[in-house]
Amino acid sequence: MTFWETVTGSDITREWNAFEARAEALPTDHRTAWEEIKDHLSTYSDFTGRNLTPILDAALTLLEETAADGQGIHEVLGDDVKGFCAALAGGERSRDYRDRWREQLNRNVARKLGRLGG
Amino acid sequence: MDDLTEMLKGTLEGCVLEIIGGEETYGYAITRRLNELGFADVVEGTVYTILLRLEKNGLVQVTRRPSGLGPPRKFYALNDAGRERLAAFWAKWEYVTSRIDKLREDGR
């Protein structure tokens, strides 16, 4: 099972299938970018991935609009797909699972230290 | 000029607001305008994320219009909150540029 499937509840599978159907219609370069965008955005996922649906929709809409304009993917996203995804997801301050791991680690360390310190 | 991106980061939202303030327009046209101005590194993706943020913050009025090709295009116009934000941007811009100019003059 992929990470994608793991986080996807069956109720939103339909929505995500619709995304894939839309992505199918994109030119090759845009479709490649779509795969890359999904990859980057997955780090911003909450437990179920539901928070990603509107963000993915926004990204896909941009790809569709720019493909219709005949813009090359480099004109659209430049070199920084990761930065684009971060901005789409609400900026670098938006919480991703790395933040949650970090928090968890900090909590555990604090608890252990508290125990040691008595 | 290369590598303007870092310097532009804080001001790009103001630039986009200014362009939208001139007339109702859409993402691609905004990107082209910035490119024509000499900001060659600005890509549509960057403008798009700014537009989404402006929309989320309630600074623009969005209208969907059918386009010749592809999905309907979103057109953006400033609302009152957007005009206020734009005025605030120019006030801050004046302040920063005047301070930096002063720094340079004093140094000479």
PDB file of C-alpha atoms in Angstrom:
ATOM      1  CA  MET A   1       0.000   0.000   0.000  1.00  0.00           C
ATOM      2  CA  THR A   2       1.345   3.409  -0.871  1.00  0.00           C
ATOM      3  CA  PHE A   3       1.414   6.313   1.525  1.00  0.00           C
ATOM      4  CA  TRP A   4      -1.231   7.858  -0.683  1.00  0.00           C
ATOM      5  CA  GLU A   5      -3.588   4.942  -0.181  1.00  0.00           C
ATOM      6  CA  THR A   6      -2.838   4.757   3.506  1.00  0.00           C
ATOM      7  CA  VAL A   7      -3.963   8.280   4.149  1.00  0.00           C
ATOM      8  CA  THR A   8      -6.923   8.158   1.819  1.00  0.00           C
ATOM      9  CA  GLY A   9     -10.244   7.231   3.328  1.00  0.00           C
ATOM     10  CA  SER A  10     -12.659   5.503   0.994  1.00  0.00           C
ATOM     11  CA  ASP A  11     -15.026   8.463   1.087  1.00  0.00           C
ATOM     12  CA  ILE A  12     -12.459  10.715  -0.511  1.00  0.00           C
ATOM     13  CA  THR A  13     -11.101   8.100  -2.880  1.00  0.00           C
ATOM     14  CA  ARG A  14     -13.759   9.127  -5.359  1.00  0.00           C
ATOM     15  CA  GLU A  15     -12.653  12.747  -5.248  1.00  0.00           C
ATOM     16  CA  TRP A  16      -9.039  11.773  -5.717  1.00  0.00           C
ATOM     17  CA  ASN A  17      -9.930   9.477  -8.591  1.00  0.00           C
ATOM     18  CA  ALA A  18     -11.586  12.469 -10.208  1.00  0.00           C
ATOM     19  CA  PHE A  19      -8.304  14.358  -9.798  1.00  0.00           C
ATOM     20  CA  GLU A  20      -6.421  11.549 -11.504  1.00  0.00           C
ATOM     21  CA  ALA A  21      -8.909  11.542 -14.362  1.00  0.00           C
ATOM     22  CA  ARG A  22      -8.342  15.268 -14.813  1.00  0.00           C
ATOM     23  CA  ALA A  23      -4.583  14.762 -14.618  1.00  0.00           C
ATOM     24  CA  GLU A  24      -4.798  12.144 -17.367  1.00  0.00           C
ATOM     25  CA  ALA A  25      -5.953  14.850 -19.761  1.00  0.00           C
ATOM     26  CA  LEU A  26      -2.859  16.994 -19.119  1.00  0.00           C
ATOM     27  CA  PRO A  27       0.121  17.112 -21.459  1.00  0.00           C
ATOM     28  CA  THR A  28       3.039  14.909 -20.404  1.00  0.00           C
ATOM     29  CA  ASP A  29       5.146  17.639 -18.775  1.00  0.00           C
ATOM     30  CA  HIS A  30       2.246  18.885 -16.745  1.00  0.00           C
ATOM     31  CA  ARG A  31       1.374  15.358 -15.711  1.00  0.00           C
ATOM     32  CA  THR A  32       4.935  14.788 -14.532  1.00  0.00           C
ATOM     33  CA  ALA A  33       4.687  17.995 -12.524  1.00  0.00           C
ATOM     34  CA  TRP A  34       1.427  16.756 -11.028  1.00  0.00           C
ATOM     35  CA  GLU A  35       3.165  13.625  -9.753  1.00  0.00           C
ATOM     36  CA  GLU A  36       5.906  15.748  -8.254  1.00  0.00           C
ATOM     37  CA  ILE A  37       3.421  18.128  -6.644  1.00  0.00           C
ATOM     38  CA  LYS A  38       1.531  15.243  -5.037  1.00  0.00           C
ATOM     39  CA  ASP A  39       4.802  13.972  -3.655  1.00  0.00           C
ATOM     40  CA  HIS A  40       5.715  17.285  -2.078  1.00  0.00           C
ATOM     41  CA  LEU A  41       2.230  17.991  -0.806  1.00  0.00           C
ATOM     42  CA  SER A  42       1.969  14.614   0.905  1.00  0.00           C
ATOM     43  CA  THR A  43       4.257  15.967   3.642  1.00  0.00           C
ATOM     44  CA  TYR A  44       1.552  18.503   4.483  1.00  0.00           C
ATOM     45  CA  SER A  45      -1.098  15.868   4.862  1.00  0.00           C
ATOM     46  CA  ASP A  46      -3.054  15.447   8.036  1.00  0.00           C
ATOM     47  CA  PHE A  47      -3.892  11.940   9.181  1.00  0.00           C
ATOM     48  CA  THR A  48      -6.525  11.279   6.524  1.00  0.00           C
ATOM     49  CA  GLY A  49      -5.281  13.564   3.793  1.00  0.00           C
ATOM     50  CA  ARG A  50      -8.581  15.411   3.703  1.00  0.00           C
ATOM     51  CA  ASN A  51      -6.888  18.732   4.190  1.00  0.00           C
ATOM     52  CA  LEU A  52      -5.065  18.164   0.916  1.00  0.00           C
ATOM     53  CA  THR A  53      -8.145  17.933  -1.288  1.00  0.00           C
ATOM     54  CA  PRO A  54      -8.645  21.691  -1.802  1.00  0.00           C
ATOM     55  CA  ILE A  55      -4.902  22.219  -2.166  1.00  0.00           C
ATOM     56  CA  LEU A  56      -4.599  19.487  -4.793  1.00  0.00           C
ATOM     57  CA  ASP A  57      -7.598  20.919  -6.579  1.00  0.00           C
ATOM     58  CA  ALA A  58      -5.900  24.331  -6.685  1.00  0.00           C
ATOM     59  CA  ALA A  59      -2.675  22.833  -8.049  1.00  0.00           C
ATOM     60  CA  LEU A  60      -4.508  20.821 -10.670  1.00  0.00           C
ATOM     61  CA  THR A  61      -6.574  23.812 -11.746  1.00  0.00           C
ATOM     62  CA  LEU A  62      -3.386  25.798 -12.279  1.00  0.00           C
ATOM     63  CA  LEU A  63      -1.934  22.965 -14.371  1.00  0.00           C
ATOM     64  CA  GLU A  64      -5.122  22.786 -16.438  1.00  0.00           C
ATOM     65  CA  GLU A  65      -5.307  26.528 -17.020  1.00  0.00           C
ATOM     66  CA  THR A  66      -1.667  26.830 -17.988  1.00  0.00           C
ATOM     67  CA  ALA A  67      -1.786  23.767 -20.229  1.00  0.00           C
ATOM     68  CA  ALA A  68      -4.766  25.334 -22.017  1.00  0.00           C
ATOM     69  CA  ASP A  69      -2.729  28.531 -22.449  1.00  0.00           C
ATOM     70  CA  GLY A  70       0.022  26.468 -24.030  1.00  0.00           C
ATOM     71  CA  GLN A  71       2.508  27.445 -21.330  1.00  0.00           C
ATOM     72  CA  GLY A  72       5.476  25.169 -20.750  1.00  0.00           C
ATOM     73  CA  ILE A  73       5.748  23.698 -17.291  1.00  0.00           C
ATOM     74  CA  HIS A  74       8.940  25.633 -16.573  1.00  0.00           C
ATOM     75  CA  GLU A  75       7.117  28.889 -17.262  1.00  0.00           C
ATOM     76  CA  VAL A  76       4.531  27.839 -14.754  1.00  0.00           C
ATOM     77  CA  LEU A  77       6.512  26.409 -11.874  1.00  0.00           C
ATOM     78  CA  GLY A  78      10.104  27.473 -12.487  1.00  0.00           C
ATOM     79  CA  ASP A  79      12.739  25.508 -10.611  1.00  0.00           C
ATOM     80  CA  ASP A  80      11.146  25.503  -7.220  1.00  0.00           C
ATOM     81  CA  VAL A  81       8.277  23.033  -7.154  1.00  0.00           C
ATOM     82  CA  LYS A  82       8.882  22.424  -3.473  1.00  0.00           C
ATOM     83  CA  GLY A  83       8.555  26.117  -2.680  1.00  0.00           C
ATOM     84  CA  PHE A  84       5.428  26.295  -4.778  1.00  0.00           C
ATOM     85  CA  CYS A  85       3.909  23.432  -2.798  1.00  0.00           C
ATOM     86  CA  ALA A  86       4.880  25.045   0.493  1.00  0.00           C
ATOM     87  CA  ALA A  87       3.200  28.268  -0.577  1.00  0.00           C
ATOM     88  CA  LEU A  88       0.120  26.378  -1.761  1.00  0.00           C
ATOM     89  CA  ALA A  89      -0.112  24.517   1.522  1.00  0.00           C
ATOM     90  CA  GLY A  90      -0.131  27.810   3.375  1.00  0.00           C
ATOM     91  CA  GLY A  91       3.501  28.735   3.671  1.00  0.00           C
ATOM     92  CA  GLU A  92       6.452  27.402   5.533  1.00  0.00           C
ATOM     93  CA  ARG A  93       4.699  27.849   8.834  1.00  0.00           C
ATOM     94  CA  SER A  94       2.030  25.349   7.961  1.00  0.00           C
ATOM     95  CA  ARG A  95       2.275  22.256  10.096  1.00  0.00           C
ATOM     96  CA  ASP A  96       3.367  19.059   8.481  1.00  0.00           C
ATOM     97  CA  TYR A  97       4.097  15.703   9.965  1.00  0.00           C
ATOM     98  CA  ARG A  98       7.723  16.578  10.509  1.00  0.00           C
ATOM     99  CA  ASP A  99       6.553  19.288  12.889  1.00  0.00           C
ATOM    100  CA  ARG A 100       4.427  16.770  14.708  1.00  0.00           C
ATOM    101  CA  TRP A 101       7.310  14.326  15.011  1.00  0.00           C
ATOM    102  CA  ARG A 102       9.463  17.110  16.310  1.00  0.00           C
ATOM    103  CA  GLU A 103       6.857  18.008  18.899  1.00  0.00           C
ATOM    104  CA  GLN A 104       6.468  14.417  19.933  1.00  0.00           C
ATOM    105  CA  LEU A 105      10.231  14.063  20.281  1.00  0.00           C
ATOM    106  CA  ASN A 106      10.437  17.232  22.341  1.00  0.00           C
ATOM    107  CA  ARG A 107       7.643  16.015  24.584  1.00  0.00           C
ATOM    108  CA  ASN A 108       9.279  12.648  25.100  1.00  0.00           C
ATOM    109  CA  VAL A 109      12.629  14.190  25.855  1.00  0.00           C
ATOM    110  CA  ALA A 110      11.076  16.655  28.251  1.00  0.00           C
ATOM    111  CA  ARG A 111       9.265  13.833  30.016  1.00  0.00           C
ATOM    112  CA  LYS A 112      12.418  11.737  30.322  1.00  0.00           C
ATOM    113  CA  LEU A 113      14.403  14.689  31.581  1.00  0.00           C
ATOM    114  CA  GLY A 114      11.681  15.479  34.051  1.00  0.00           C
ATOM    115  CA  ARG A 115      11.887  11.925  35.338  1.00  0.00           C
ATOM    116  CA  LEU A 116      15.676  12.025  35.612  1.00  0.00           C
ATOM    117  CA  GLY A 117      15.656  15.395  37.319  1.00  0.00           C
ATOM    118  CA  GLY A 118      13.205  13.922  39.826  1.00  0.00           C
TER     119      GLY A 118
ATOM    120  CA  MET B   1      18.889  40.949 -13.123  1.00  0.00           C
ATOM    121  CA  ASP B   2      19.268  37.533 -11.596  1.00  0.00           C
ATOM    122  CA  ASP B   3      18.435  36.303  -8.140  1.00  0.00           C
ATOM    123  CA  LEU B   4      15.896  38.948  -7.315  1.00  0.00           C
ATOM    124  CA  THR B   5      13.555  36.370  -5.867  1.00  0.00           C
ATOM    125  CA  GLU B   6      14.732  36.667  -2.259  1.00  0.00           C
ATOM    126  CA  MET B   7      14.481  40.447  -2.334  1.00  0.00           C
ATOM    127  CA  LEU B   8      11.125  40.371  -4.054  1.00  0.00           C
ATOM    128  CA  LYS B   9       9.517  37.924  -1.684  1.00  0.00           C
ATOM    129  CA  GLY B  10       8.058  40.444   0.718  1.00  0.00           C
ATOM    130  CA  THR B  11       6.961  42.862  -1.966  1.00  0.00           C
ATOM    131  CA  LEU B  12       5.431  40.603  -4.577  1.00  0.00           C
ATOM    132  CA  GLU B  13       2.041  40.616  -2.879  1.00  0.00           C
ATOM    133  CA  GLY B  14       2.037  44.410  -3.052  1.00  0.00           C
ATOM    134  CA  CYS B  15       3.006  44.292  -6.722  1.00  0.00           C
ATOM    135  CA  VAL B  16       0.157  41.899  -7.483  1.00  0.00           C
ATOM    136  CA  LEU B  17      -2.297  44.076  -5.540  1.00  0.00           C
ATOM    137  CA  GLU B  18      -1.151  47.110  -7.507  1.00  0.00           C
ATOM    138  CA  ILE B  19      -1.638  45.342 -10.829  1.00  0.00           C
ATOM    139  CA  ILE B  20      -5.087  44.098  -9.853  1.00  0.00           C
ATOM    140  CA  GLY B  21      -5.888  47.580  -8.560  1.00  0.00           C
ATOM    141  CA  GLY B  22      -5.317  48.974 -12.039  1.00  0.00           C
ATOM    142  CA  GLU B  23      -7.903  46.763 -13.669  1.00  0.00           C
ATOM    143  CA  GLU B  24      -9.601  43.433 -13.178  1.00  0.00           C
ATOM    144  CA  THR B  25      -7.231  40.778 -14.471  1.00  0.00           C
ATOM    145  CA  TYR B  26      -6.176  37.125 -14.261  1.00  0.00           C
ATOM    146  CA  GLY B  27      -3.111  35.143 -13.198  1.00  0.00           C
ATOM    147  CA  TYR B  28      -1.366  34.710 -16.516  1.00  0.00           C
ATOM    148  CA  ALA B  29      -1.741  38.393 -17.414  1.00  0.00           C
ATOM    149  CA  ILE B  30      -0.338  39.396 -14.007  1.00  0.00           C
ATOM    150  CA  THR B  31       2.674  37.128 -14.498  1.00  0.00           C
ATOM    151  CA  ARG B  32       3.296  38.559 -17.965  1.00  0.00           C
ATOM    152  CA  ARG B  33       3.070  42.100 -16.619  1.00  0.00           C
ATOM    153  CA  LEU B  34       5.687  41.322 -13.952  1.00  0.00           C
ATOM    154  CA  ASN B  35       7.924  39.652 -16.548  1.00  0.00           C
ATOM    155  CA  GLU B  36       7.627  42.702 -18.810  1.00  0.00           C
ATOM    156  CA  LEU B  37       8.605  44.925 -15.892  1.00  0.00           C
ATOM    157  CA  GLY B  38      11.854  43.009 -15.704  1.00  0.00           C
ATOM    158  CA  PHE B  39      11.038  40.419 -13.069  1.00  0.00           C
ATOM    159  CA  ALA B  40      11.875  37.573 -15.385  1.00  0.00           C
ATOM    160  CA  ASP B  41      12.105  34.972 -12.627  1.00  0.00           C
ATOM    161  CA  VAL B  42       8.495  35.326 -11.581  1.00  0.00           C
ATOM    162  CA  VAL B  43       6.521  32.314 -12.760  1.00  0.00           C
ATOM    163  CA  GLU B  44       2.797  31.792 -12.841  1.00  0.00           C
ATOM    164  CA  GLY B  45       2.905  29.350  -9.948  1.00  0.00           C
ATOM    165  CA  THR B  46       4.249  32.083  -7.690  1.00  0.00           C
ATOM    166  CA  VAL B  47       1.560  34.538  -8.722  1.00  0.00           C
ATOM    167  CA  TYR B  48      -1.054  31.821  -8.350  1.00  0.00           C
ATOM    168  CA  THR B  49      -0.146  31.132  -4.725  1.00  0.00           C
ATOM    169  CA  ILE B  50      -0.291  34.863  -3.984  1.00  0.00           C
ATOM    170  CA  LEU B  51      -3.721  35.102  -5.607  1.00  0.00           C
ATOM    171  CA  LEU B  52      -4.993  32.187  -3.541  1.00  0.00           C
ATOM    172  CA  ARG B  53      -3.738  33.895  -0.410  1.00  0.00           C
ATOM    173  CA  LEU B  54      -5.347  37.209  -1.353  1.00  0.00           C
ATOM    174  CA  GLU B  55      -8.583  35.363  -1.969  1.00  0.00           C
ATOM    175  CA  LYS B  56      -8.382  33.526   1.345  1.00  0.00           C
ATOM    176  CA  ASN B  57      -7.702  36.769   3.175  1.00  0.00           C
ATOM    177  CA  GLY B  58     -10.722  38.399   1.553  1.00  0.00           C
ATOM    178  CA  LEU B  59      -8.801  41.129  -0.264  1.00  0.00           C
ATOM    179  CA  VAL B  60     -10.065  40.440  -3.774  1.00  0.00           C
ATOM    180  CA  GLN B  61     -13.313  39.852  -5.549  1.00  0.00           C
ATOM    181  CA  VAL B  62     -13.160  36.802  -7.773  1.00  0.00           C
ATOM    182  CA  THR B  63     -15.266  36.268 -10.879  1.00  0.00           C
ATOM    183  CA  ARG B  64     -15.174  33.139 -13.005  1.00  0.00           C
ATOM    184  CA  ARG B  65     -15.374  33.799 -16.707  1.00  0.00           C
ATOM    185  CA  PRO B  66     -15.334  31.237 -19.487  1.00  0.00           C
ATOM    186  CA  SER B  67     -12.137  31.295 -21.524  1.00  0.00           C
ATOM    187  CA  GLY B  68     -11.654  30.250 -25.118  1.00  0.00           C
ATOM    188  CA  LEU B  69      -9.723  27.161 -24.097  1.00  0.00           C
ATOM    189  CA  GLY B  70      -9.712  25.074 -20.970  1.00  0.00           C
ATOM    190  CA  PRO B  71     -11.499  25.732 -17.681  1.00  0.00           C
ATOM    191  CA  PRO B  72     -13.132  29.076 -16.824  1.00  0.00           C
ATOM    192  CA  ARG B  73     -10.604  31.658 -15.765  1.00  0.00           C
ATOM    193  CA  LYS B  74     -10.649  33.457 -12.453  1.00  0.00           C
ATOM    194  CA  PHE B  75     -10.586  37.228 -12.739  1.00  0.00           C
ATOM    195  CA  TYR B  76      -9.524  39.290  -9.761  1.00  0.00           C
ATOM    196  CA  ALA B  77     -10.510  42.791  -8.696  1.00  0.00           C
ATOM    197  CA  LEU B  78      -9.695  44.619  -5.474  1.00  0.00           C
ATOM    198  CA  ASN B  79     -12.389  45.059  -2.842  1.00  0.00           C
ATOM    199  CA  ASP B  80     -12.251  47.692  -0.086  1.00  0.00           C
ATOM    200  CA  ALA B  81     -10.070  45.538   2.154  1.00  0.00           C
ATOM    201  CA  GLY B  82      -7.714  44.982  -0.790  1.00  0.00           C
ATOM    202  CA  ARG B  83      -7.460  48.710  -1.483  1.00  0.00           C
ATOM    203  CA  GLU B  84      -6.641  49.307   2.189  1.00  0.00           C
ATOM    204  CA  ARG B  85      -3.949  46.635   2.075  1.00  0.00           C
ATOM    205  CA  LEU B  86      -2.499  48.192  -1.066  1.00  0.00           C
ATOM    206  CA  ALA B  87      -2.365  51.649   0.536  1.00  0.00           C
ATOM    207  CA  ALA B  88      -0.652  50.104   3.565  1.00  0.00           C
ATOM    208  CA  PHE B  89       1.835  48.381   1.266  1.00  0.00           C
ATOM    209  CA  TRP B  90       2.825  51.660  -0.403  1.00  0.00           C
ATOM    210  CA  ALA B  91       3.152  53.371   2.977  1.00  0.00           C
ATOM    211  CA  LYS B  92       5.506  50.624   4.159  1.00  0.00           C
ATOM    212  CA  TRP B  93       7.368  50.715   0.866  1.00  0.00           C
ATOM    213  CA  GLU B  94       7.930  54.482   1.215  1.00  0.00           C
ATOM    214  CA  TYR B  95       9.241  53.975   4.711  1.00  0.00           C
ATOM    215  CA  VAL B  96      11.641  51.171   3.811  1.00  0.00           C
ATOM    216  CA  THR B  97      13.002  52.819   0.665  1.00  0.00           C
ATOM    217  CA  SER B  98      13.482  56.175   2.398  1.00  0.00           C
ATOM    218  CA  ARG B  99      15.382  54.496   5.231  1.00  0.00           C
ATOM    219  CA  ILE B 100      17.563  52.495   2.875  1.00  0.00           C
ATOM    220  CA  ASP B 101      18.263  55.538   0.694  1.00  0.00           C
ATOM    221  CA  LYS B 102      19.277  57.435   3.800  1.00  0.00           C
ATOM    222  CA  LEU B 103      21.595  54.654   4.805  1.00  0.00           C
ATOM    223  CA  ARG B 104      23.295  54.786   1.447  1.00  0.00           C
ATOM    224  CA  GLU B 105      23.587  58.582   1.435  1.00  0.00           C
ATOM    225  CA  ASP B 106      25.059  58.652   4.927  1.00  0.00           C
ATOM    226  CA  GLY B 107      27.593  56.081   3.913  1.00  0.00           C
ATOM    227  CA  ARG B 108      28.876  58.133   1.000  1.00  0.00           C
TER     228      ARG B 108
END
